mmCIF file of C-alpha atoms in Angstrom:
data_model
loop_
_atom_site.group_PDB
_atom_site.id
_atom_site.type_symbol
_atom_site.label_atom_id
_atom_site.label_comp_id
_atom_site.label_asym_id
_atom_site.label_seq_id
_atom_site.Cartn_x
_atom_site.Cartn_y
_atom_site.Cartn_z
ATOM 1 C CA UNK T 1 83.687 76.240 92.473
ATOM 2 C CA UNK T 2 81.249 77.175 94.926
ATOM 3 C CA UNK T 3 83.745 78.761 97.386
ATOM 4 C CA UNK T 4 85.052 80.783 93.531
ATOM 5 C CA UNK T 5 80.914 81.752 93.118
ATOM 6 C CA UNK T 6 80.994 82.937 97.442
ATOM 7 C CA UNK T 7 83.449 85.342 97.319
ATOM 8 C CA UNK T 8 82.660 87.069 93.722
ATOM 9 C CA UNK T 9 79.602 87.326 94.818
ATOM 10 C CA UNK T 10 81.076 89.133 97.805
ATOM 11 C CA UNK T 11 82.991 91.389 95.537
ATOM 12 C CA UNK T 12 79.526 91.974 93.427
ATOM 13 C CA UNK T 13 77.523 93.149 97.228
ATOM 14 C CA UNK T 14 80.844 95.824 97.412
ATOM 15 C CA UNK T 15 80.596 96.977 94.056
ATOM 16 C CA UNK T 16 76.577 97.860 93.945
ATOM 17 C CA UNK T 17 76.957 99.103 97.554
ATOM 18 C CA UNK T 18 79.532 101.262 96.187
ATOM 19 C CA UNK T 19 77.428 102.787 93.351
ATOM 20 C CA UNK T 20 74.020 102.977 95.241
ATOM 21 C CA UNK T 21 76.667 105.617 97.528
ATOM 22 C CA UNK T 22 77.558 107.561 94.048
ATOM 23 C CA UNK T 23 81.149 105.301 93.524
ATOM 24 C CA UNK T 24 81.536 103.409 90.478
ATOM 25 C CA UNK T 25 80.955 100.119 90.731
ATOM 26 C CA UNK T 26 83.885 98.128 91.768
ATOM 27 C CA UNK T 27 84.611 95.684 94.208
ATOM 28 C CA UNK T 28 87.354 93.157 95.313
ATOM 29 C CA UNK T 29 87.978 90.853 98.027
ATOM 30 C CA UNK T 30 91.309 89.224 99.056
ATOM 31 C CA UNK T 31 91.135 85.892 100.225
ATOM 32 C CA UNK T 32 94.053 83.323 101.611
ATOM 33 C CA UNK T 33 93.024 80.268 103.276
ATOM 34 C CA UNK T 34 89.738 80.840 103.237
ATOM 35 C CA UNK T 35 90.234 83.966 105.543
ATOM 36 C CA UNK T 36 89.479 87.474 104.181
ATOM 37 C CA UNK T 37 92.562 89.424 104.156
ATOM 38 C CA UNK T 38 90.965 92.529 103.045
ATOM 39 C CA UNK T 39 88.080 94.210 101.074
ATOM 40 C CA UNK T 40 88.023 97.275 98.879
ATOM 41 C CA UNK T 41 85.736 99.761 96.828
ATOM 42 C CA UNK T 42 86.828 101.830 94.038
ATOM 43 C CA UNK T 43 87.346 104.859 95.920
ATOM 44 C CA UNK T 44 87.958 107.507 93.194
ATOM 45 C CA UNK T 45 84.708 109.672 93.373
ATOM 46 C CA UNK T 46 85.195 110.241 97.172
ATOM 47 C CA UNK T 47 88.988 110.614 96.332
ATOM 48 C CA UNK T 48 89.313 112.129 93.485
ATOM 49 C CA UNK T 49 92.727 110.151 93.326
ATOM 50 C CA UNK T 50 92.940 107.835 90.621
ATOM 51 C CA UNK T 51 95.046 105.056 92.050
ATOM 52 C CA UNK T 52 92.239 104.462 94.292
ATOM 53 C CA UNK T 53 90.695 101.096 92.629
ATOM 54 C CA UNK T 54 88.953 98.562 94.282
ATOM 55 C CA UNK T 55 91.439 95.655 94.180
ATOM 56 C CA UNK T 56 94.767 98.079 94.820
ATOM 57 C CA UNK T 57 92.810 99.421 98.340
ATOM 58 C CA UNK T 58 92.097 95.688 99.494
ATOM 59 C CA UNK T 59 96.064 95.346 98.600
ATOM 60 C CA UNK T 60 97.462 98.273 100.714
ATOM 61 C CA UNK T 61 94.711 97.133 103.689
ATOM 62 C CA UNK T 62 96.004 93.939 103.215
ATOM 63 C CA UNK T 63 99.739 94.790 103.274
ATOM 64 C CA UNK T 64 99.265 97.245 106.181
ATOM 65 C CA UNK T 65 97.525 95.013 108.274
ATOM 66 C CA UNK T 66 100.186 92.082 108.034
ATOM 67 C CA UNK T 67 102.828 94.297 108.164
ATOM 68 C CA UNK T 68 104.152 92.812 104.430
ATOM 69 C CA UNK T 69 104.631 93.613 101.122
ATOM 70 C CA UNK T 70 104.047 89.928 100.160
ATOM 71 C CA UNK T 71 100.548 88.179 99.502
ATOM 72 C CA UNK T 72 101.445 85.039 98.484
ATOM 73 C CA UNK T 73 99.022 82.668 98.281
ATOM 74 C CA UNK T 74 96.308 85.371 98.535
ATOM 75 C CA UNK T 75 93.564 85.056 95.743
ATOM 76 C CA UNK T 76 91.684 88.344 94.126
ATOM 77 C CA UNK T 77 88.189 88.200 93.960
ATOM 78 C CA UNK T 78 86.982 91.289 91.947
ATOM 79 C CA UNK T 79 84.068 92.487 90.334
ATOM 80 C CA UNK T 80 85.292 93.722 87.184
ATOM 81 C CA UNK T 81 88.609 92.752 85.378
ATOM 82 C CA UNK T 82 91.551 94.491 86.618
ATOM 83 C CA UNK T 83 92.896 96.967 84.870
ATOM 84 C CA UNK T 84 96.936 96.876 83.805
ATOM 85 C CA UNK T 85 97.376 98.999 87.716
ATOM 86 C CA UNK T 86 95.897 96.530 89.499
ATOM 87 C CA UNK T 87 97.283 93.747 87.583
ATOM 88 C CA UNK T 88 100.537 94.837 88.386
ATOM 89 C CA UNK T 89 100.377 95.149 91.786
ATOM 90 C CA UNK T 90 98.650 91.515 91.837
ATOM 91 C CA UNK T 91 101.896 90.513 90.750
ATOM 92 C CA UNK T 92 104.270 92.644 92.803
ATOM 93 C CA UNK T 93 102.676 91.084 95.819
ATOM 94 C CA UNK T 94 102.568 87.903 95.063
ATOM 95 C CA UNK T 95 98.741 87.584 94.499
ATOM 96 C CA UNK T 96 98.858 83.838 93.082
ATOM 97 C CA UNK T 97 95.330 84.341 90.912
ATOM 98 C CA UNK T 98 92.238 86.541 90.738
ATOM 99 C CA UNK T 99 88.837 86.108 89.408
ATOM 100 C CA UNK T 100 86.283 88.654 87.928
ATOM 101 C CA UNK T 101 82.677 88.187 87.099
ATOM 102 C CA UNK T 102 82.307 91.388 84.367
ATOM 103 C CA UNK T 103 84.767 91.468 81.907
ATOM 104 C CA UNK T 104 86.588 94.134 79.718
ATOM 105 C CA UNK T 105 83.666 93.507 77.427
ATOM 106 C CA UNK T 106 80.688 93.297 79.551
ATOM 107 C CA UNK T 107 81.850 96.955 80.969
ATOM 108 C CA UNK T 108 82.941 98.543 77.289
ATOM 109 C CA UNK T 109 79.195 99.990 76.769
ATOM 110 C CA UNK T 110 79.185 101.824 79.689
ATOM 111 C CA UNK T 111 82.105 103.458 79.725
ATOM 112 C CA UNK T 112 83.878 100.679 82.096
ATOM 113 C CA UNK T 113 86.316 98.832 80.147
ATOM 114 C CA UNK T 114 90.493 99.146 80.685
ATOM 115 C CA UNK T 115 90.882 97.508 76.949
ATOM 116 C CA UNK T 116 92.160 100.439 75.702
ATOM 117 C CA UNK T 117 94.484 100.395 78.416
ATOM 118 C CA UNK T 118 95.837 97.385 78.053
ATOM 119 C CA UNK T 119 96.758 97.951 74.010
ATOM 120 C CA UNK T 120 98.289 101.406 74.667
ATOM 121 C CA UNK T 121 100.765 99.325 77.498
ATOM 122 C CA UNK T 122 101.554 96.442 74.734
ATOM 123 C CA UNK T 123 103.174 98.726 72.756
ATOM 124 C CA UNK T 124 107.069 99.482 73.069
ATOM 125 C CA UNK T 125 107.505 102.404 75.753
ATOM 126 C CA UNK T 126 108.663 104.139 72.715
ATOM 127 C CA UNK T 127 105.623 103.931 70.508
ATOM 128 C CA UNK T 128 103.059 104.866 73.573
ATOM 129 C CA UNK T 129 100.787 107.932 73.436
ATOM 130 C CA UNK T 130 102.580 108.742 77.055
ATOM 131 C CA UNK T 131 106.462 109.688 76.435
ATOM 132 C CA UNK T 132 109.159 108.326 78.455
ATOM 133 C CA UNK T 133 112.692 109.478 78.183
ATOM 134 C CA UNK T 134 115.661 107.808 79.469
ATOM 135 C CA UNK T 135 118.421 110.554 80.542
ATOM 136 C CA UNK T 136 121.080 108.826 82.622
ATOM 137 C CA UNK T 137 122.122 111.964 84.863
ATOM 138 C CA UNK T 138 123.720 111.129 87.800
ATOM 139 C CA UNK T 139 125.312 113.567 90.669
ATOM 140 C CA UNK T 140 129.167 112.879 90.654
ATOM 141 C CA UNK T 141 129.229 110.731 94.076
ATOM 142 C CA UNK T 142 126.323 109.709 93.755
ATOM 143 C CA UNK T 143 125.611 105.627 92.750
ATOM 144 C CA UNK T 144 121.581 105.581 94.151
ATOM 145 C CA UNK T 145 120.618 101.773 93.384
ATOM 146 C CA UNK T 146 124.553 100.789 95.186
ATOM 147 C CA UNK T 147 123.665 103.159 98.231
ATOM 148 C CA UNK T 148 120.401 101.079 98.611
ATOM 149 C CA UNK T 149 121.635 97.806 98.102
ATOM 150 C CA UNK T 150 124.866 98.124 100.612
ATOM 151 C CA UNK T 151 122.649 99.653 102.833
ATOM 152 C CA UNK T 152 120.066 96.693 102.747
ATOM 153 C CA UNK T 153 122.605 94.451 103.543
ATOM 154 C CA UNK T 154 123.879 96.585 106.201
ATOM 155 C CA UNK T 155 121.298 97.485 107.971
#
């Protein structure tokens, strides 16, 4: 538990270093082994890109640096709870858990909560605020995913 209380607190220093510079205050810190993989702030204030969350920046550093798209075995420390982004790339690259230290609910009075989130994305696609159309046009000669695939096992 103590090594769990370390590296949230870790994530904590990030995220209050990150707002005392005008960020908002997120954090995260990728751990395997006991070996810091990577670290991240949420960047979207200096950005102005909104992809640029704390947890997905320690990912990419992370993935860049080892040359990977896989973190398995790599643990998410984070300040606040991930939002449904973040949580989705946890599991696209293998992240096998993550902790937070604020939740959804400690964040919702200041404007910091992803609940909302969340309960729009648990609907069906077809029910979501966002619409999302299917249209199955493909170029005659053209078979994109097949391309790919033969050429993965080609190349």
């Amino acid at each position: 538990m103590e090594q769990i209380e370390q590296w949230l607190a870790r994530a904590i220093t990030l995220a209050a270093q990150n707002a005392a510079d005008g960020g908002r205050p997120f954090g995260a810190v990728l751990v395997r082994d006991g070996e810091v993989l990577a670290e991240g702030v949420n960047r979207i204030a200096a950005t102005h890109e909104p992809s640029a969350h704390a947890e997905l920046l320690a990912i990419r550093q992370a993935c860049t640096a080892l040359q990977t798209p896989r973190l398995d075995g790599a643990v998410m420390y984070a300040s606040g709870q991930p939002c449904p982004m973040c949580l989705a790339a946890m599991h696209l690259a293998g992240v096998s858990r993550v902790y937070y230290a604020y939740s959804n609910e400690d964040g919702a009075s200041y404007g910091l909560s992803t609940a909302a989130l969340y309960a729009e994305l648990a609907k069906p696609l077809a029910e979501q605020s966002l619409p999302a159309h299917y249209r199955p046009v493909r170029p005659t000669g053209v078979d994109l995913y097949r391309g790919w695939a033969e050429g993965v096992r080609h190349a």
